[in-house]
Tab-separated table of N, CA and C in Angstrom:
chain	number	residue	atom	x	y	z
A	1	UNK	N	-23.709	-0.721	86.519
A	1	UNK	CA	-24.394	-0.019	85.343
A	1	UNK	C	-25.804	0.122	86.079
A	2	UNK	N	-26.528	-0.221	86.677
A	2	UNK	CA	-27.718	0.101	87.172
A	2	UNK	C	-27.558	1.598	87.820
A	3	UNK	N	-26.545	2.036	88.697
A	3	UNK	CA	-26.266	3.217	89.442
A	3	UNK	C	-26.223	4.254	87.959
A	4	UNK	N	-25.495	4.029	86.938
A	4	UNK	CA	-25.342	5.008	85.810
A	4	UNK	C	-26.771	5.142	85.299
A	5	UNK	N	-27.504	4.126	85.195
A	5	UNK	CA	-28.799	4.317	84.491
A	5	UNK	C	-29.879	5.094	85.537
A	6	UNK	N	-29.565	5.047	86.952
A	6	UNK	CA	-30.450	6.000	87.581
A	6	UNK	C	-29.902	7.276	87.428
A	7	UNK	N	-28.433	7.641	87.502
A	7	UNK	CA	-28.109	8.898	87.057
A	7	UNK	C	-28.468	9.522	85.867
A	8	UNK	N	-28.244	8.794	84.711
A	8	UNK	CA	-28.694	9.408	83.476
A	8	UNK	C	-30.180	9.533	83.345
A	9	UNK	N	-31.087	8.727	83.624
A	9	UNK	CA	-32.616	8.966	83.755
A	9	UNK	C	-32.930	10.153	84.102
A	10	UNK	N	-32.370	10.260	85.709
A	10	UNK	CA	-32.797	11.797	86.479
A	10	UNK	C	-32.211	12.782	85.627
A	11	UNK	N	-30.900	12.603	85.032
A	11	UNK	CA	-30.294	13.969	84.432
A	11	UNK	C	-31.010	14.136	83.443
A	12	UNK	N	-31.384	13.368	82.640
A	12	UNK	CA	-32.132	13.386	81.188
A	12	UNK	C	-33.495	14.323	81.575
A	13	UNK	N	-34.029	13.633	82.703
A	13	UNK	CA	-35.662	14.580	82.885
A	13	UNK	C	-35.221	15.850	83.420
A	14	UNK	N	-33.947	16.184	84.167
A	14	UNK	CA	-33.589	17.693	84.506
A	14	UNK	C	-33.437	18.488	83.333
A	15	UNK	N	-32.542	18.140	82.289
A	15	UNK	CA	-32.287	18.413	81.334
A	15	UNK	C	-33.307	18.663	80.281
A	16	UNK	N	-34.239	17.904	80.199
A	16	UNK	CA	-35.551	18.221	79.106
A	16	UNK	C	-36.348	19.151	79.847
A	17	UNK	N	-36.577	19.189	81.238
A	17	UNK	CA	-37.170	20.410	81.614
A	17	UNK	C	-36.571	21.619	81.576
A	18	UNK	N	-35.343	21.747	82.027
A	18	UNK	CA	-34.670	22.911	81.905
A	18	UNK	C	-34.520	23.579	80.389
A	19	UNK	N	-34.439	22.587	79.386
A	19	UNK	CA	-34.377	23.124	77.800
A	19	UNK	C	-35.819	23.732	77.337
A	20	UNK	N	-36.800	22.847	78.034
A	20	UNK	CA	-38.384	23.124	77.403
A	20	UNK	C	-38.580	24.449	78.045
A	21	UNK	N	-38.447	24.691	79.453
A	21	UNK	CA	-38.183	26.127	79.739
A	21	UNK	C	-37.573	27.232	79.120
A	22	UNK	N	-36.686	26.934	78.862
A	22	UNK	CA	-35.520	27.855	78.260
A	22	UNK	C	-35.987	28.445	77.005
A	23	UNK	N	-36.395	27.031	76.007
A	23	UNK	CA	-37.099	27.718	74.619
A	23	UNK	C	-38.269	27.934	74.908
A	24	UNK	N	-39.072	27.849	75.645
A	24	UNK	CA	-40.432	28.187	75.668
A	24	UNK	C	-40.705	30.030	76.546
A	25	UNK	N	-39.735	30.180	77.217
A	25	UNK	CA	-39.200	31.324	77.758
A	25	UNK	C	-38.698	32.398	76.739
A	26	UNK	N	-37.846	31.625	75.784
A	26	UNK	CA	-37.444	32.454	74.645
A	26	UNK	C	-38.438	32.820	73.811
A	27	UNK	N	-39.268	32.127	73.482
A	27	UNK	CA	-40.475	32.580	72.681
A	27	UNK	C	-41.187	33.370	73.178
A	28	UNK	N	-41.713	33.233	74.394
A	28	UNK	CA	-42.585	34.360	75.006
A	28	UNK	C	-41.725	35.636	75.411
A	29	UNK	N	-40.506	35.388	75.776
A	29	UNK	CA	-39.925	36.511	76.085
A	29	UNK	C	-39.038	37.261	75.075
A	30	UNK	N	-39.318	36.983	73.847
A	30	UNK	CA	-38.690	37.697	72.712
A	30	UNK	C	-38.409	39.058	72.707
A	31	UNK	N	-39.410	39.583	72.880
A	31	UNK	CA	-39.251	40.933	72.734
A	31	UNK	C	-38.563	41.791	73.860
A	32	UNK	N	-38.440	41.336	75.195
A	32	UNK	CA	-37.726	41.781	76.211
A	32	UNK	C	-36.118	41.524	75.881
A	33	UNK	N	-35.940	40.293	75.185
A	33	UNK	CA	-34.707	39.754	75.260
A	33	UNK	C	-34.041	40.551	74.190
A	34	UNK	N	-34.823	40.951	73.022
A	34	UNK	CA	-34.292	41.785	72.140
A	34	UNK	C	-34.070	43.391	72.455
A	35	UNK	N	-34.968	43.635	73.374
A	35	UNK	CA	-35.022	45.082	73.935
A	35	UNK	C	-33.750	44.980	74.703
A	36	UNK	N	-33.498	44.239	75.524
A	36	UNK	CA	-31.771	44.322	76.078
A	36	UNK	C	-30.645	44.439	75.354
A	37	UNK	N	-30.828	43.758	74.059
A	37	UNK	CA	-30.026	43.567	73.071
A	37	UNK	C	-29.801	44.834	72.296
A	38	UNK	N	-31.008	45.611	72.243
A	38	UNK	CA	-30.817	46.807	71.687
A	38	UNK	C	-30.381	47.908	72.658
A	39	UNK	N	-30.400	47.743	73.839
A	39	UNK	CA	-29.812	48.836	74.910
A	39	UNK	C	-28.427	48.239	75.180
A	40	UNK	N	-27.709	47.414	74.394
A	40	UNK	CA	-26.312	47.174	74.475
A	40	UNK	C	-25.970	46.035	75.193
A	41	UNK	N	-26.831	45.222	75.841
A	41	UNK	CA	-26.416	44.126	76.656
A	41	UNK	C	-25.881	43.000	75.582
A	42	UNK	N	-25.217	42.204	76.358
A	42	UNK	CA	-24.655	41.105	75.379
A	42	UNK	C	-25.646	39.897	75.621
A	43	UNK	N	-25.498	38.894	74.804
A	43	UNK	CA	-26.639	37.974	74.757
A	43	UNK	C	-26.690	36.895	76.009
A	44	UNK	N	-25.505	37.071	76.807
A	44	UNK	CA	-25.230	36.493	78.104
A	44	UNK	C	-26.121	37.277	79.017
A	45	UNK	N	-25.961	38.503	79.032
A	45	UNK	CA	-26.569	39.476	79.896
A	45	UNK	C	-28.381	39.523	79.600
A	46	UNK	N	-28.639	39.374	78.392
A	46	UNK	CA	-30.090	39.443	77.779
A	46	UNK	C	-30.927	38.258	78.284
A	47	UNK	N	-30.117	37.211	78.433
A	47	UNK	CA	-30.808	35.982	78.722
A	47	UNK	C	-30.471	35.267	80.105
A	48	UNK	N	-29.771	36.168	80.872
A	48	UNK	CA	-29.376	35.655	82.482
A	48	UNK	C	-30.523	35.091	83.232
A	49	UNK	N	-31.358	35.882	83.497
A	49	UNK	CA	-32.583	35.588	84.046
A	49	UNK	C	-33.345	34.207	83.668
A	50	UNK	N	-33.648	34.055	82.280
A	50	UNK	CA	-34.243	33.117	81.725
A	50	UNK	C	-33.357	31.882	82.230
A	51	UNK	N	-32.190	31.938	81.966
A	51	UNK	CA	-31.183	30.568	82.120
A	51	UNK	C	-31.396	30.267	83.503
A	52	UNK	N	-31.485	31.238	84.588
A	52	UNK	CA	-31.622	30.744	85.842
A	52	UNK	C	-32.874	30.213	86.212
A	53	UNK	N	-33.956	30.630	85.825
A	53	UNK	CA	-35.050	30.134	86.034
A	53	UNK	C	-35.437	28.764	85.275
A	54	UNK	N	-34.648	28.686	84.213
A	54	UNK	CA	-34.737	27.271	83.448
A	54	UNK	C	-33.915	26.232	84.198
A	55	UNK	N	-33.010	26.673	84.923
A	55	UNK	CA	-31.967	25.694	85.559
A	55	UNK	C	-32.920	25.311	86.864
A	56	UNK	N	-33.607	26.148	87.576
A	56	UNK	CA	-34.115	25.868	88.459
A	56	UNK	C	-35.361	24.913	88.348
A	57	UNK	N	-35.974	25.311	87.066
A	57	UNK	CA	-37.019	24.332	86.587
A	57	UNK	C	-36.407	22.763	86.463
A	58	UNK	N	-35.298	22.755	86.093
A	58	UNK	CA	-34.793	21.658	85.853
A	58	UNK	C	-34.556	20.846	86.971
A	59	UNK	N	-34.239	21.632	88.107
A	59	UNK	CA	-33.706	20.942	89.535
A	59	UNK	C	-34.896	20.651	90.313
A	60	UNK	N	-36.328	20.939	89.847
A	60	UNK	CA	-37.331	20.845	90.723
A	60	UNK	C	-37.618	19.192	91.214
A	61	UNK	N	-37.492	18.286	90.150
A	61	UNK	CA	-37.894	16.910	90.505
A	61	UNK	C	-36.791	16.416	91.440
A	62	UNK	N	-35.635	16.636	91.136
A	62	UNK	CA	-34.516	16.115	91.994
A	62	UNK	C	-34.662	16.662	93.302
A	63	UNK	N	-34.889	18.060	93.516
A	63	UNK	CA	-35.171	18.624	95.000
A	63	UNK	C	-36.288	18.116	95.442
A	64	UNK	N	-37.531	17.693	95.009
A	64	UNK	CA	-38.677	17.295	95.543
A	64	UNK	C	-38.211	15.710	95.798
A	65	UNK	N	-37.291	15.022	95.144
A	65	UNK	CA	-37.212	13.666	95.542
A	65	UNK	C	-36.135	13.507	97.024
A	66	UNK	N	-35.253	14.635	96.736
A	66	UNK	CA	-34.508	14.744	98.059
A	66	UNK	C	-35.028	14.842	99.262
A	67	UNK	N	-36.201	15.940	99.148
A	67	UNK	CA	-36.645	16.457	100.303
A	67	UNK	C	-37.799	15.284	101.024
A	68	UNK	N	-38.425	14.408	99.850
A	68	UNK	CA	-39.279	13.267	100.243
A	68	UNK	C	-38.561	11.843	100.698
A	69	UNK	N	-37.274	11.705	100.353
A	69	UNK	CA	-36.860	10.293	100.389
A	69	UNK	C	-36.528	10.048	102.072
A	70	UNK	N	-37.178	8.886	102.461
A	70	UNK	CA	-36.972	8.428	103.749
A	70	UNK	C	-38.121	8.944	104.667
A	71	UNK	N	-38.710	9.801	104.162
A	71	UNK	CA	-39.761	10.525	105.041
A	71	UNK	C	-41.150	9.919	104.824
A	72	UNK	N	-41.498	10.298	103.384
A	72	UNK	CA	-42.549	9.896	102.523
A	72	UNK	C	-42.811	8.586	101.947
A	73	UNK	N	-41.605	8.256	101.164
A	73	UNK	CA	-41.429	6.962	100.680
A	73	UNK	C	-40.084	6.387	100.743
A	74	UNK	N	-40.022	5.440	100.511
A	74	UNK	CA	-38.753	4.489	100.638
A	74	UNK	C	-37.997	4.484	99.359
A	75	UNK	N	-37.000	4.701	98.903
A	75	UNK	CA	-36.401	4.513	97.574
A	75	UNK	C	-36.073	3.246	97.386
A	76	UNK	N	-36.129	2.856	96.104
A	76	UNK	CA	-35.997	1.682	95.529
A	76	UNK	C	-34.795	0.945	96.029
A	77	UNK	N	-33.642	1.463	95.731
A	77	UNK	CA	-32.421	0.705	95.969
A	77	UNK	C	-32.266	0.604	97.377
A	78	UNK	N	-32.772	1.422	98.445
A	78	UNK	CA	-32.364	1.055	99.618
A	78	UNK	C	-33.465	0.354	99.888
A	79	UNK	N	-34.688	0.205	99.728
A	79	UNK	CA	-35.580	-0.902	99.980
A	79	UNK	C	-34.869	-2.002	99.453
A	80	UNK	N	-34.475	-2.496	98.391
A	80	UNK	CA	-33.950	-3.714	97.502
A	80	UNK	C	-32.913	-4.231	98.586
A	81	UNK	N	-31.826	-3.441	99.024
A	81	UNK	CA	-30.827	-3.849	99.549
A	81	UNK	C	-31.357	-4.265	101.077
A	82	UNK	N	-32.324	-3.721	101.511
A	82	UNK	CA	-32.697	-4.085	102.829
A	82	UNK	C	-33.614	-5.352	102.710
A	83	UNK	N	-34.196	-5.573	101.817
A	83	UNK	CA	-34.919	-6.903	101.527
A	83	UNK	C	-34.169	-8.056	101.281
A	84	UNK	N	-32.781	-7.702	100.667
A	84	UNK	CA	-31.726	-8.701	100.368
A	84	UNK	C	-31.111	-8.873	101.693
A	85	UNK	N	-31.369	-8.591	102.564
A	85	UNK	CA	-30.432	-8.731	103.876
A	85	UNK	C	-29.189	-7.902	104.180
A	86	UNK	N	-29.158	-6.640	103.834
A	86	UNK	CA	-28.043	-5.918	104.030
A	86	UNK	C	-28.650	-4.733	105.434
A	87	UNK	N	-27.672	-4.213	105.919
A	87	UNK	CA	-28.006	-3.657	107.152
A	87	UNK	C	-28.676	-2.703	106.532
A	88	UNK	N	-29.519	-1.946	107.341
A	88	UNK	CA	-30.224	-0.760	107.149
A	88	UNK	C	-29.528	0.457	107.050
A	89	UNK	N	-28.511	0.689	107.967
A	89	UNK	CA	-27.527	1.603	108.165
A	89	UNK	C	-26.640	1.882	106.599
A	90	UNK	N	-26.318	0.632	106.199
A	90	UNK	CA	-25.537	0.527	105.022
A	90	UNK	C	-26.330	0.858	103.817
A	91	UNK	N	-27.747	0.410	104.030
A	91	UNK	CA	-28.579	0.820	102.965
A	91	UNK	C	-28.641	2.111	102.739
A	92	UNK	N	-29.114	2.902	103.857
A	92	UNK	CA	-29.418	4.113	104.128
A	92	UNK	C	-28.108	5.270	103.333
A	93	UNK	N	-26.688	4.543	103.757
A	93	UNK	CA	-25.675	5.335	103.279
A	93	UNK	C	-25.748	5.293	101.840
A	94	UNK	N	-25.900	4.140	101.290
A	94	UNK	CA	-25.600	4.109	99.746
A	94	UNK	C	-27.073	4.881	99.110
A	95	UNK	N	-28.068	4.776	99.739
A	95	UNK	CA	-29.208	5.645	98.991
A	95	UNK	C	-28.910	7.064	99.456
A	96	UNK	N	-28.462	7.485	100.463
A	96	UNK	CA	-28.075	9.074	100.311
A	96	UNK	C	-26.790	9.317	99.396
A	97	UNK	N	-26.048	8.617	99.047
A	97	UNK	CA	-24.811	8.702	98.039
A	97	UNK	C	-25.379	9.056	96.803
A	98	UNK	N	-26.564	8.081	96.404
A	98	UNK	CA	-27.004	7.928	95.099
A	98	UNK	C	-27.933	9.064	95.014
A	99	UNK	N	-28.520	9.647	96.086
A	99	UNK	CA	-29.462	10.724	95.797
A	99	UNK	C	-28.696	11.773	95.684
A	100	UNK	N	-27.331	12.111	96.326
A	100	UNK	CA	-26.298	13.419	96.104
A	100	UNK	C	-25.790	13.287	94.774
A	101	UNK	N	-25.590	11.997	94.500
A	101	UNK	CA	-24.986	11.842	93.003
A	101	UNK	C	-25.728	12.209	91.905
A	102	UNK	N	-27.558	11.985	92.090
A	102	UNK	CA	-28.250	12.034	90.964
A	102	UNK	C	-28.571	13.904	91.483
A	103	UNK	N	-28.521	14.280	92.366
A	103	UNK	CA	-28.510	15.692	92.352
A	103	UNK	C	-27.339	16.574	91.901
A	104	UNK	N	-26.373	15.958	91.853
A	104	UNK	CA	-25.115	16.841	91.175
A	104	UNK	C	-25.285	16.629	89.585
A	105	UNK	N	-25.497	15.450	89.349
A	105	UNK	CA	-25.469	14.969	87.791
A	105	UNK	C	-26.412	15.927	87.249
A	106	UNK	N	-27.815	15.929	87.885
A	106	UNK	CA	-28.875	16.735	87.144
A	106	UNK	C	-28.411	18.236	87.118
A	107	UNK	N	-27.843	18.608	88.194
A	107	UNK	CA	-27.301	19.964	88.250
A	107	UNK	C	-26.286	20.294	87.143
A	108	UNK	N	-25.267	19.681	87.123
A	108	UNK	CA	-24.397	19.838	86.060
A	108	UNK	C	-24.823	19.512	84.604
A	109	UNK	N	-25.763	18.824	84.598
A	109	UNK	CA	-26.122	18.311	83.113
A	109	UNK	C	-27.395	19.534	82.698
A	110	UNK	N	-28.085	20.033	83.589
A	110	UNK	CA	-28.969	21.076	83.283
A	110	UNK	C	-28.138	22.338	83.025
A	111	UNK	N	-27.176	22.615	83.994
A	111	UNK	CA	-26.555	23.786	83.688
A	111	UNK	C	-25.490	23.815	82.309
A	112	UNK	N	-25.103	22.885	82.070
A	112	UNK	CA	-24.416	22.671	80.544
A	112	UNK	C	-25.356	22.883	79.306
A	113	UNK	N	-26.697	22.138	79.866
A	113	UNK	CA	-27.565	22.142	78.524
A	113	UNK	C	-27.917	23.820	78.598
A	114	UNK	N	-28.449	24.326	79.608
A	114	UNK	CA	-29.038	25.721	79.756
A	114	UNK	C	-27.705	26.917	78.744
A	115	UNK	N	-26.665	26.478	79.522
A	115	UNK	CA	-25.627	27.530	78.783
A	115	UNK	C	-25.352	27.243	77.297
A	116	UNK	N	-25.347	26.082	76.865
A	116	UNK	CA	-25.268	25.850	75.301
A	116	UNK	C	-26.253	26.060	74.699
A	117	UNK	N	-27.400	25.689	75.314
A	117	UNK	CA	-28.550	25.996	74.720
A	117	UNK	C	-28.912	27.269	74.439
A	118	UNK	N	-28.619	28.216	75.293
A	118	UNK	CA	-28.680	29.512	75.531
A	118	UNK	C	-27.887	30.174	74.106
A	119	UNK	N	-26.709	29.700	74.384
A	119	UNK	CA	-25.683	30.359	72.920
A	119	UNK	C	-25.971	29.895	71.896
A	120	UNK	N	-26.830	28.698	71.569
A	120	UNK	CA	-27.338	28.182	70.300
A	120	UNK	C	-28.599	29.414	69.901
A	121	UNK	N	-29.426	29.827	71.042
A	121	UNK	CA	-30.194	30.754	70.453
A	121	UNK	C	-29.768	32.273	69.747
A	122	UNK	N	-28.515	32.297	69.622
A	122	UNK	CA	-28.090	33.648	69.131
A	122	UNK	C	-27.015	33.264	68.440
A	123	UNK	N	-26.866	33.928	67.210
A	123	UNK	CA	-25.580	34.157	65.937
A	123	UNK	C	-24.462	34.897	66.263
A	124	UNK	N	-23.578	34.791	65.543
A	124	UNK	CA	-22.147	35.466	65.977
A	124	UNK	C	-22.185	36.992	66.122
A	125	UNK	N	-23.229	37.412	65.580
A	125	UNK	CA	-23.490	39.099	65.588
A	125	UNK	C	-24.465	39.204	66.799
A	126	UNK	N	-24.737	38.248	67.703
A	126	UNK	CA	-25.540	38.391	69.095
A	126	UNK	C	-27.215	38.865	68.838
A	127	UNK	N	-27.670	38.155	67.344
A	127	UNK	CA	-28.892	38.510	67.384
A	127	UNK	C	-29.590	37.351	67.655
A	128	UNK	N	-30.949	37.446	68.461
A	128	UNK	CA	-31.855	36.408	68.652
A	128	UNK	C	-32.300	35.583	67.511
A	129	UNK	N	-32.050	34.229	67.606
A	129	UNK	CA	-32.397	33.586	66.332
A	129	UNK	C	-33.336	32.446	66.827
A	130	UNK	N	-34.586	32.636	67.096
A	130	UNK	CA	-35.670	31.719	67.411
A	130	UNK	C	-35.930	30.687	66.032
A	131	UNK	N	-35.514	31.049	64.924
A	131	UNK	CA	-36.029	30.321	63.931
A	131	UNK	C	-34.997	29.058	63.931
A	132	UNK	N	-33.816	29.032	64.847
A	132	UNK	CA	-33.297	27.692	65.039
A	132	UNK	C	-33.991	26.593	65.772
A	133	UNK	N	-34.996	27.045	66.401
A	133	UNK	CA	-35.767	26.127	67.369
A	133	UNK	C	-36.911	25.342	66.574
A	134	UNK	N	-37.153	25.505	65.376
A	134	UNK	CA	-38.078	25.028	64.559
A	134	UNK	C	-37.646	24.079	63.342
A	135	UNK	N	-37.890	22.910	63.155
A	135	UNK	CA	-37.326	22.330	61.882
A	135	UNK	C	-37.449	22.726	60.540
A	136	UNK	N	-38.758	23.668	60.403
A	136	UNK	CA	-38.875	24.383	59.351
A	136	UNK	C	-38.978	25.686	59.527
A	137	UNK	N	-38.264	26.546	59.210
A	137	UNK	CA	-38.271	28.085	59.771
A	137	UNK	C	-39.257	28.661	58.900
A	138	UNK	N	-40.000	27.948	57.794
A	138	UNK	CA	-41.001	28.888	57.435
A	138	UNK	C	-42.320	28.603	58.109
A	139	UNK	N	-42.334	28.003	59.054
A	139	UNK	CA	-43.830	27.508	59.848
A	139	UNK	C	-43.599	28.079	61.180
A	140	UNK	N	-42.574	29.070	61.570
A	140	UNK	CA	-42.358	29.549	62.926
A	140	UNK	C	-43.767	30.293	63.341
A	141	UNK	N	-43.780	29.766	64.695
A	141	UNK	CA	-44.882	30.523	65.354
A	141	UNK	C	-44.968	31.965	65.716
A	142	UNK	N	-45.876	32.750	65.641
A	142	UNK	CA	-45.503	33.932	66.214
A	142	UNK	C	-46.640	34.743	67.452
């Protein structure tokens, strides 16, 4: 259960960052996206760059944690195992496994969210529908 909690917590953080970047970027780049659609691009082609940027934003916290683990700070699970009397080498192996699992979970979660979220921004006729982002469409920001 603690391992699942670590994975889900980090995955939710990455998914939240990726979706925030996707929706904010769709608002900011709506004219460019609509221009690509007018030139004959599909919704996937019109949103490809923004989706890539959103996925990159969602992965930043995990990549920072991976790059700093063991050098700048000692991760909690590894430290707890060492203090409990486990062999340091075994504790490091478990921590590396957990860090890679968190990275993979965050990557897959953010990818799924960005792909599904991007699809939700368009209707069946491939029109950009930013009104779906707000609870009250009458109060849309422009």
